[in-house]
Structure formats: C-alpha cells, structure tokens
XYZ file of C-alpha atoms in Angstrom:
106
model
C 116.364 -118.031 -12.643
C 116.164 -117.395 -9.077
C 118.826 -115.582 -7.197
C 120.735 -113.146 -8.766
C 118.761 -112.474 -12.145
C 115.239 -112.282 -9.627
C 116.084 -110.773 -6.527
C 112.998 -112.007 -3.984
C 111.257 -108.987 -2.247
C 109.426 -109.874 1.175
C 106.535 -111.466 1.027
C 106.243 -111.664 -2.908
C 106.312 -115.009 -4.732
C 107.174 -115.468 -7.778
C 105.611 -118.144 -9.982
C 105.818 -118.583 -13.527
C 108.601 -115.933 -14.074
C 108.414 -114.441 -17.404
C 111.887 -112.753 -19.138
C 112.356 -110.902 -22.394
C 116.257 -111.147 -23.689
C 117.438 -107.406 -25.347
C 120.066 -107.881 -27.520
C 121.634 -105.107 -29.663
C 120.769 -105.318 -33.376
C 123.963 -104.494 -35.750
C 121.868 -101.772 -37.267
C 123.225 -99.604 -35.176
C 126.717 -98.881 -37.566
C 127.994 -95.877 -35.432
C 130.206 -96.772 -33.148
C 129.520 -93.787 -31.004
C 125.997 -94.779 -31.110
C 126.575 -97.863 -29.933
C 128.550 -97.237 -27.303
C 125.934 -94.624 -25.832
C 123.571 -97.567 -25.709
C 125.564 -100.224 -24.466
C 126.760 -97.307 -21.785
C 123.426 -96.191 -21.046
C 122.184 -100.488 -21.023
C 125.432 -101.292 -18.726
C 125.961 -97.984 -16.975
C 129.494 -97.172 -16.652
C 132.643 -96.093 -13.936
C 134.916 -93.084 -13.868
C 137.725 -92.645 -11.820
C 138.511 -88.399 -11.346
C 140.832 -87.407 -9.012
C 140.813 -90.728 -6.978
C 136.797 -90.668 -6.893
C 134.952 -93.435 -8.137
C 131.692 -91.877 -9.953
C 129.629 -95.049 -10.842
C 126.021 -94.684 -13.151
C 123.374 -97.814 -13.068
C 122.201 -98.967 -16.293
C 118.846 -99.369 -17.334
C 118.727 -102.651 -17.331
C 119.711 -102.862 -13.627
C 117.701 -100.295 -12.661
C 114.764 -102.169 -14.185
C 115.746 -105.867 -12.239
C 117.679 -107.054 -15.258
C 121.269 -108.399 -15.578
C 123.774 -108.741 -18.412
C 124.091 -112.349 -19.781
C 126.837 -111.739 -22.177
C 128.023 -109.377 -24.499
C 125.489 -107.317 -25.921
C 122.815 -109.839 -24.749
C 120.588 -108.874 -21.477
C 117.796 -109.895 -19.745
C 114.863 -108.307 -18.348
C 111.411 -109.531 -16.235
C 108.706 -109.134 -19.055
C 106.768 -106.613 -16.790
C 109.597 -104.528 -17.162
C 110.283 -104.147 -20.868
C 107.561 -101.846 -22.003
C 109.448 -99.063 -19.603
C 112.807 -99.587 -20.670
C 112.021 -99.948 -24.336
C 109.742 -96.119 -23.548
C 113.210 -95.210 -22.029
C 115.060 -95.946 -25.194
C 112.353 -94.852 -27.453
C 112.832 -91.234 -25.829
C 116.780 -90.964 -26.581
C 115.805 -92.797 -30.109
C 118.184 -95.961 -29.309
C 115.274 -98.469 -29.727
C 115.594 -99.591 -33.023
C 119.085 -100.551 -32.007
C 117.762 -103.214 -29.899
C 115.960 -106.987 -30.683
C 113.414 -107.763 -27.717
C 112.854 -111.808 -27.311
C 109.955 -112.802 -25.620
C 110.681 -115.965 -23.403
C 108.995 -117.636 -20.935
C 109.819 -120.249 -17.452
C 106.261 -120.727 -16.496
C 104.766 -124.154 -16.821
C 101.589 -122.697 -18.355
C 101.583 -124.417 -21.175
C-alpha cells in the first residue's frame, strides 16, 4: 500500500507497514450523529458567496484515506490519536477499529 495511502517523507523508510481499518457502526441510529461523524472523518466543502471553504477530515489529518463508504484506512501509529479526538466528541462508540498488518513478520 505505497503511494497515495502512505506518502513517504524525505529519508523515511517504511518497512512492515501496519494499518487499521476504521468502519462506521450501525449503533449510531441518529442520522444527525452519523452525518456529524462522516463530516468529521472525511471533511467537507462549502461554497459561500462564490468562495470555497474546505475542512480536512481527521482521517486525512492522520495520513489516512477513505477506502469506501464508511470505511477508512489509517496507519496504526495514528489510530490512538484519532480515537482520542473522537472520544473528546463522544463519537468513539460509532466506529469500529480493525487492525490489519501488511508486514511479513509472521
């Protein structure tokens, strides 16, 4: 998963990258809460008087990507910070974190 999923920094080598999938849970039955969570994770764009205002989502802030509807992939070392930010907003109950590993360390 090199390339757009994990940008390389200068001089940084990625050996045995570990990722986590973040999925939206069905436990959030309130539609406004689901929308709030999606906008928080993915970001949003608004056009006001011809000007575009774009907010980057938490997933992109933590070097992640959107994989599908309600599914995101984030580097494993960033998951703890992401979940703590969601916990501050009382939205951690609405997501499920699944650890996956692409390394050959088995």
